[in-house]
PDB file of N, CA and C in Angstrom:
ATOM      1  N   MET A  63      29.201  68.920 155.293  1.00 46.00           N
ATOM      2  CA  MET A  63      28.946  67.597 154.905  1.00 46.00           C
ATOM      3  C   MET A  63      29.080  66.962 153.527  1.00 46.00           C
ATOM      4  N   GLU A  64      27.883  67.803 153.142  1.00 58.00           N
ATOM      5  CA  GLU A  64      27.576  67.161 151.673  1.00 58.00           C
ATOM      6  C   GLU A  64      28.941  67.905 150.571  1.00 58.00           C
ATOM      7  N   LYS A  65      29.263  69.006 150.943  1.00 60.00           N
ATOM      8  CA  LYS A  65      30.610  69.267 150.462  1.00 60.00           C
ATOM      9  C   LYS A  65      31.822  68.489 150.112  1.00 60.00           C
ATOM     10  N   GLU A  66      31.819  67.761 151.147  1.00 59.00           N
ATOM     11  CA  GLU A  66      32.823  67.069 151.503  1.00 59.00           C
ATOM     12  C   GLU A  66      32.533  65.954 150.567  1.00 59.00           C
ATOM     13  N   LYS A  67      31.379  65.138 150.692  1.00 65.00           N
ATOM     14  CA  LYS A  67      30.990  64.196 150.213  1.00 65.00           C
ATOM     15  C   LYS A  67      30.824  64.734 148.383  1.00 65.00           C
ATOM     16  N   SER A  68      30.833  65.611 147.892  1.00 78.00           N
ATOM     17  CA  SER A  68      30.884  65.779 146.539  1.00 78.00           C
ATOM     18  C   SER A  68      32.397  65.782 146.382  1.00 78.00           C
ATOM     19  N   PHE A  69      33.322  66.629 147.573  1.00 78.00           N
ATOM     20  CA  PHE A  69      34.757  66.495 147.158  1.00 78.00           C
ATOM     21  C   PHE A  69      35.366  65.245 146.567  1.00 78.00           C
ATOM     22  N   ALA A  70      35.046  64.509 147.880  1.00 81.00           N
ATOM     23  CA  ALA A  70      35.105  62.889 147.593  1.00 81.00           C
ATOM     24  C   ALA A  70      34.898  61.865 146.320  1.00 81.00           C
ATOM     25  N   TYR A  71      33.458  62.488 145.751  1.00 84.00           N
ATOM     26  CA  TYR A  71      32.860  61.518 144.630  1.00 84.00           C
ATOM     27  C   TYR A  71      33.729  62.360 143.766  1.00 84.00           C
ATOM     28  N   TYR A  72      34.116  63.780 143.123  1.00 83.00           N
ATOM     29  CA  TYR A  72      34.787  64.065 142.381  1.00 83.00           C
ATOM     30  C   TYR A  72      36.348  63.934 142.142  1.00 83.00           C
ATOM     31  N   ILE A  73      36.901  62.859 143.258  1.00 82.00           N
ATOM     32  CA  ILE A  73      38.513  62.943 143.623  1.00 82.00           C
ATOM     33  C   ILE A  73      38.172  61.537 142.663  1.00 82.00           C
ATOM     34  N   ALA A  74      36.974  60.651 143.315  1.00 85.00           N
ATOM     35  CA  ALA A  74      37.111  59.413 142.337  1.00 85.00           C
ATOM     36  C   ALA A  74      36.846  59.256 141.272  1.00 85.00           C
ATOM     37  N   ILE A  75      35.855  60.424 140.691  1.00 86.00           N
ATOM     38  CA  ILE A  75      35.636  60.671 139.164  1.00 86.00           C
ATOM     39  C   ILE A  75      36.977  60.759 138.506  1.00 86.00           C
ATOM     40  N   GLY A  76      37.793  61.960 138.826  1.00 84.00           N
ATOM     41  CA  GLY A  76      38.815  62.103 138.478  1.00 84.00           C
ATOM     42  C   GLY A  76      40.037  60.845 138.454  1.00 84.00           C
ATOM     43  N   SER A  77      40.103  60.328 139.372  1.00 83.00           N
ATOM     44  CA  SER A  77      40.843  59.597 139.457  1.00 83.00           C
ATOM     45  C   SER A  77      41.044  57.757 138.598  1.00 83.00           C
ATOM     46  N   ALA A  78      39.176  57.560 138.107  1.00 86.00           N
ATOM     47  CA  ALA A  78      39.093  56.799 137.002  1.00 86.00           C
ATOM     48  C   ALA A  78      39.441  57.222 135.829  1.00 86.00           C
ATOM     49  N   ILE A  79      39.115  58.558 135.410  1.00 86.00           N
ATOM     50  CA  ILE A  79      39.476  58.864 133.848  1.00 86.00           C
ATOM     51  C   ILE A  79      40.877  58.919 133.818  1.00 86.00           C
ATOM     52  N   GLY A  80      41.870  59.333 135.114  1.00 84.00           N
ATOM     53  CA  GLY A  80      43.235  59.708 135.299  1.00 84.00           C
ATOM     54  C   GLY A  80      43.568  58.100 135.154  1.00 84.00           C
ATOM     55  N   THR A  81      43.348  57.620 135.970  1.00 84.00           N
ATOM     56  CA  THR A  81      43.764  56.076 135.512  1.00 84.00           C
ATOM     57  C   THR A  81      43.730  55.344 134.149  1.00 84.00           C
ATOM     58  N   SER A  82      42.798  55.573 133.544  1.00 87.00           N
ATOM     59  CA  SER A  82      42.619  54.786 132.472  1.00 87.00           C
ATOM     60  C   SER A  82      43.340  55.652 131.697  1.00 87.00           C
ATOM     61  N   LEU A  83      43.592  57.043 131.827  1.00 86.00           N
ATOM     62  CA  LEU A  83      44.217  57.454 130.465  1.00 86.00           C
ATOM     63  C   LEU A  83      45.590  57.507 130.994  1.00 86.00           C
ATOM     64  N   GLY A  84      45.977  57.203 131.854  1.00 83.00           N
ATOM     65  CA  GLY A  84      47.337  56.904 132.507  1.00 83.00           C
ATOM     66  C   GLY A  84      47.616  55.340 131.738  1.00 83.00           C
ATOM     67  N   ILE A  85      46.521  54.278 132.226  1.00 84.00           N
ATOM     68  CA  ILE A  85      46.932  53.413 131.985  1.00 84.00           C
ATOM     69  C   ILE A  85      47.313  53.278 130.068  1.00 84.00           C
ATOM     70  N   THR A  86      46.459  53.761 129.535  1.00 87.00           N
ATOM     71  CA  THR A  86      46.221  53.717 128.053  1.00 87.00           C
ATOM     72  C   THR A  86      47.589  54.543 127.468  1.00 87.00           C
ATOM     73  N   ILE A  87      48.045  55.758 128.435  1.00 84.00           N
ATOM     74  CA  ILE A  87      49.351  56.186 127.803  1.00 84.00           C
ATOM     75  C   ILE A  87      50.434  55.082 128.250  1.00 84.00           C
ATOM     76  N   GLY A  88      50.718  54.974 129.306  1.00 83.00           N
ATOM     77  CA  GLY A  88      51.704  54.109 129.851  1.00 83.00           C
ATOM     78  C   GLY A  88      51.542  52.852 128.898  1.00 83.00           C
ATOM     79  N   THR A  89      50.527  52.191 128.333  1.00 86.00           N
ATOM     80  CA  THR A  89      50.620  50.850 127.536  1.00 86.00           C
ATOM     81  C   THR A  89      51.291  51.232 125.880  1.00 86.00           C
ATOM     82  N   VAL A  90      50.683  52.593 125.953  1.00 87.00           N
ATOM     83  CA  VAL A  90      51.709  53.324 124.356  1.00 87.00           C
ATOM     84  C   VAL A  90      53.150  53.376 124.439  1.00 87.00           C
ATOM     85  N   ILE A  91      53.537  53.760 125.618  1.00 83.00           N
ATOM     86  CA  ILE A  91      54.901  53.940 126.206  1.00 83.00           C
ATOM     87  C   ILE A  91      55.622  53.151 126.419  1.00 83.00           C
ATOM     88  N   GLY A  92      54.887  51.854 126.948  1.00 82.00           N
ATOM     89  CA  GLY A  92      55.615  50.420 127.250  1.00 82.00           C
ATOM     90  C   GLY A  92      55.891  50.110 125.887  1.00 82.00           C
ATOM     91  N   SER A  93      54.885  49.844 125.011  1.00 85.00           N
ATOM     92  CA  SER A  93      54.915  49.329 124.235  1.00 85.00           C
ATOM     93  C   SER A  93      56.263  49.529 123.387  1.00 85.00           C
ATOM     94  N   VAL A  94      56.098  50.830 122.880  1.00 87.00           N
ATOM     95  CA  VAL A  94      57.412  51.811 122.306  1.00 87.00           C
ATOM     96  C   VAL A  94      58.445  51.409 122.764  1.00 87.00           C
ATOM     97  N   GLN A  95      58.958  51.315 124.076  1.00 82.00           N
ATOM     98  CA  GLN A  95      59.890  50.729 124.832  1.00 82.00           C
ATOM     99  C   GLN A  95      60.519  49.369 124.906  1.00 82.00           C
ATOM    100  N   ASN A  96      59.248  48.258 124.687  1.00 85.00           N
ATOM    101  CA  ASN A  96      59.405  47.181 124.770  1.00 85.00           C
ATOM    102  C   ASN A  96      59.349  46.800 126.059  1.00 85.00           C
ATOM    103  N   ASN A  97      58.532  47.674 127.050  1.00 84.00           N
ATOM    104  CA  ASN A  97      58.497  47.232 128.291  1.00 84.00           C
ATOM    105  C   ASN A  97      57.021  47.578 128.915  1.00 84.00           C
ATOM    106  N   VAL A  98      55.965  47.226 128.441  1.00 80.00           N
ATOM    107  CA  VAL A  98      54.679  47.551 128.534  1.00 80.00           C
ATOM    108  C   VAL A  98      54.246  47.408 130.244  1.00 80.00           C
ATOM    109  N   GLY A  99      54.694  46.550 131.072  1.00 82.00           N
ATOM    110  CA  GLY A  99      54.617  46.315 132.406  1.00 82.00           C
ATOM    111  C   GLY A  99      55.148  47.694 133.256  1.00 82.00           C
ATOM    112  N   ASN A 100      56.053  48.147 133.066  1.00 83.00           N
ATOM    113  CA  ASN A 100      56.726  49.430 133.209  1.00 83.00           C
ATOM    114  C   ASN A 100      55.965  50.601 132.829  1.00 83.00           C
ATOM    115  N   GLY A 101      55.797  50.703 131.576  1.00 79.00           N
ATOM    116  CA  GLY A 101      54.666  51.577 131.227  1.00 79.00           C
ATOM    117  C   GLY A 101      53.513  51.932 131.618  1.00 79.00           C
ATOM    118  N   VAL A 102      52.810  50.637 132.012  1.00 82.00           N
ATOM    119  CA  VAL A 102      51.465  50.305 132.715  1.00 82.00           C
ATOM    120  C   VAL A 102      51.508  50.899 133.970  1.00 82.00           C
ATOM    121  N   ALA A 103      53.270  50.290 134.781  1.00 84.00           N
ATOM    122  CA  ALA A 103      53.174  51.175 136.487  1.00 84.00           C
ATOM    123  C   ALA A 103      53.249  52.541 136.457  1.00 84.00           C
ATOM    124  N   LEU A 104      53.850  53.083 135.407  1.00 81.00           N
ATOM    125  CA  LEU A 104      53.992  54.898 135.211  1.00 81.00           C
ATOM    126  C   LEU A 104      52.820  55.582 134.971  1.00 81.00           C
ATOM    127  N   GLY A 105      52.183  54.671 133.972  1.00 80.00           N
ATOM    128  CA  GLY A 105      50.679  54.885 133.951  1.00 80.00           C
ATOM    129  C   GLY A 105      49.948  55.056 134.993  1.00 80.00           C
ATOM    130  N   VAL A 106      49.603  54.265 135.874  1.00 81.00           N
ATOM    131  CA  VAL A 106      48.630  54.157 136.834  1.00 81.00           C
ATOM    132  C   VAL A 106      48.939  55.153 138.202  1.00 81.00           C
ATOM    133  N   SER A 107      50.264  55.076 138.575  1.00 82.00           N
ATOM    134  CA  SER A 107      50.861  56.382 139.533  1.00 82.00           C
ATOM    135  C   SER A 107      50.884  58.021 138.760  1.00 82.00           C
ATOM    136  N   PHE A 108      50.883  57.737 137.515  1.00 80.00           N
ATOM    137  CA  PHE A 108      50.640  59.217 136.541  1.00 80.00           C
ATOM    138  C   PHE A 108      49.233  59.968 136.506  1.00 80.00           C
ATOM    139  N   GLY A 109      48.268  58.647 136.219  1.00 80.00           N
ATOM    140  CA  GLY A 109      47.105  58.681 136.498  1.00 80.00           C
ATOM    141  C   GLY A 109      46.286  58.936 137.517  1.00 80.00           C
ATOM    142  N   ALA A 110      46.958  58.479 138.915  1.00 80.00           N
ATOM    143  CA  ALA A 110      46.914  59.035 140.082  1.00 80.00           C
ATOM    144  C   ALA A 110      46.639  60.256 140.148  1.00 80.00           C
ATOM    145  N   ALA A 111      47.714  60.977 139.822  1.00 84.00           N
ATOM    146  CA  ALA A 111      48.051  62.159 140.266  1.00 84.00           C
ATOM    147  C   ALA A 111      47.261  63.040 139.634  1.00 84.00           C
ATOM    148  N   ILE A 112      47.405  62.805 137.764  1.00 84.00           N
ATOM    149  CA  ILE A 112      45.814  63.666 137.091  1.00 84.00           C
ATOM    150  C   ILE A 112      44.851  63.218 137.986  1.00 84.00           C
ATOM    151  N   GLY A 113      44.273  62.172 138.128  1.00 82.00           N
ATOM    152  CA  GLY A 113      42.997  61.989 139.055  1.00 82.00           C
ATOM    153  C   GLY A 113      42.702  63.189 139.875  1.00 82.00           C
ATOM    154  N   VAL A 114      43.632  63.266 140.654  1.00 85.00           N
ATOM    155  CA  VAL A 114      43.285  64.566 141.622  1.00 85.00           C
ATOM    156  C   VAL A 114      43.265  65.374 141.662  1.00 85.00           C
ATOM    157  N   ILE A 115      43.863  66.036 140.333  1.00 88.00           N
ATOM    158  CA  ILE A 115      43.782  67.488 139.571  1.00 88.00           C
ATOM    159  C   ILE A 115      42.852  67.650 138.808  1.00 88.00           C
ATOM    160  N   ILE A 116      42.181  66.399 138.584  1.00 86.00           N
ATOM    161  CA  ILE A 116      41.021  66.620 137.924  1.00 86.00           C
ATOM    162  C   ILE A 116      39.578  66.962 138.772  1.00 86.00           C
ATOM    163  N   GLY A 117      39.904  65.933 139.836  1.00 84.00           N
ATOM    164  CA  GLY A 117      38.703  66.092 140.983  1.00 84.00           C
ATOM    165  C   GLY A 117      39.268  67.351 141.778  1.00 84.00           C
ATOM    166  N   VAL A 118      39.809  68.357 142.000  1.00 87.00           N
ATOM    167  CA  VAL A 118      39.759  69.338 142.484  1.00 87.00           C
ATOM    168  C   VAL A 118      39.454  70.102 141.488  1.00 87.00           C
ATOM    169  N   VAL A 119      39.960  70.633 140.560  1.00 89.00           N
ATOM    170  CA  VAL A 119      39.030  70.970 139.374  1.00 89.00           C
ATOM    171  C   VAL A 119      37.559  71.057 139.264  1.00 89.00           C
ATOM    172  N   LEU A 120      36.917  69.660 138.644  1.00 85.00           N
ATOM    173  CA  LEU A 120      35.316  69.285 138.880  1.00 85.00           C
ATOM    174  C   LEU A 120      34.893  70.255 140.264  1.00 85.00           C
ATOM    175  N   ASN A 121      35.687  69.858 141.382  1.00 85.00           N
ATOM    176  CA  ASN A 121      34.711  70.033 142.772  1.00 85.00           C
ATOM    177  C   ASN A 121      34.722  71.836 142.701  1.00 85.00           C
ATOM    178  N   ALA A 122      35.921  72.555 142.274  1.00 87.00           N
ATOM    179  CA  ALA A 122      35.798  74.038 142.080  1.00 87.00           C
ATOM    180  C   ALA A 122      34.765  74.283 141.555  1.00 87.00           C
ATOM    181  N   ILE A 123      34.545  73.845 140.159  1.00 87.00           N
ATOM    182  CA  ILE A 123      33.896  74.332 138.976  1.00 87.00           C
ATOM    183  C   ILE A 123      32.261  73.895 139.683  1.00 87.00           C
ATOM    184  N   TYR A 124      32.243  73.003 140.452  1.00 83.00           N
ATOM    185  CA  TYR A 124      30.697  72.603 140.987  1.00 83.00           C
ATOM    186  C   TYR A 124      30.524  73.713 142.228  1.00 83.00           C
ATOM    187  N   ASN A 125      31.874  73.745 143.060  1.00 82.00           N
ATOM    188  CA  ASN A 125      31.410  74.782 144.187  1.00 82.00           C
ATOM    189  C   ASN A 125      30.834  76.364 143.512  1.00 82.00           C
ATOM    190  N   TYR A 126      31.516  76.628 142.587  1.00 84.00           N
ATOM    191  CA  TYR A 126      31.321  77.793 142.127  1.00 84.00           C
ATOM    192  C   TYR A 126      29.797  77.943 141.607  1.00 84.00           C
ATOM    193  N   GLN A 127      29.652  76.844 140.554  1.00 82.00           N
ATOM    194  CA  GLN A 127      28.500  76.929 140.148  1.00 82.00           C
ATOM    195  C   GLN A 127      27.242  76.816 141.255  1.00 82.00           C
ATOM    196  N   GLU A 128      27.677  76.379 142.488  1.00 78.00           N
ATOM    197  CA  GLU A 128      26.555  76.268 143.537  1.00 78.00           C
ATOM    198  C   GLU A 128      26.257  77.723 144.200  1.00 78.00           C
ATOM    199  N   THR A 129      27.263  78.430 144.541  1.00 84.00           N
ATOM    200  CA  THR A 129      27.603  79.778 144.841  1.00 84.00           C
ATOM    201  C   THR A 129      26.707  80.823 144.017  1.00 84.00           C
ATOM    202  N   LYS A 130      26.602  80.420 142.514  1.00 80.00           N
ATOM    203  CA  LYS A 130      26.247  81.363 141.578  1.00 80.00           C
ATOM    204  C   LYS A 130      24.557  81.205 141.807  1.00 80.00           C
ATOM    205  N   LYS A 131      24.304  79.908 142.266  1.00 73.00           N
ATOM    206  CA  LYS A 131      22.183  80.009 142.250  1.00 73.00           C
ATOM    207  C   LYS A 131      22.132  81.061 142.774  1.00 73.00           C
TER     208      LYS A 131
END
C-alpha cells in the first residue's frame, strides 16, 4: 500500500516539475515562433510525459534506497 502511495506521490512531483519545465520551454519556443499558445500547449503535453518519467525514476531510486536499509 505504501509503495503505491509513494509511486503516485513521485508521479505527482514529476508531473509538477515536468509541466513547469514544459511550459517554460514551450513559452520560449512559442515566442520564437510567434505562437505562444501553441508553444505552451506543446510544453504541457511534453511536461506531462517528462513528469511520468521523472516520477518513475524517483520512485525507483526510493525503492532502491528502501531495499538497502
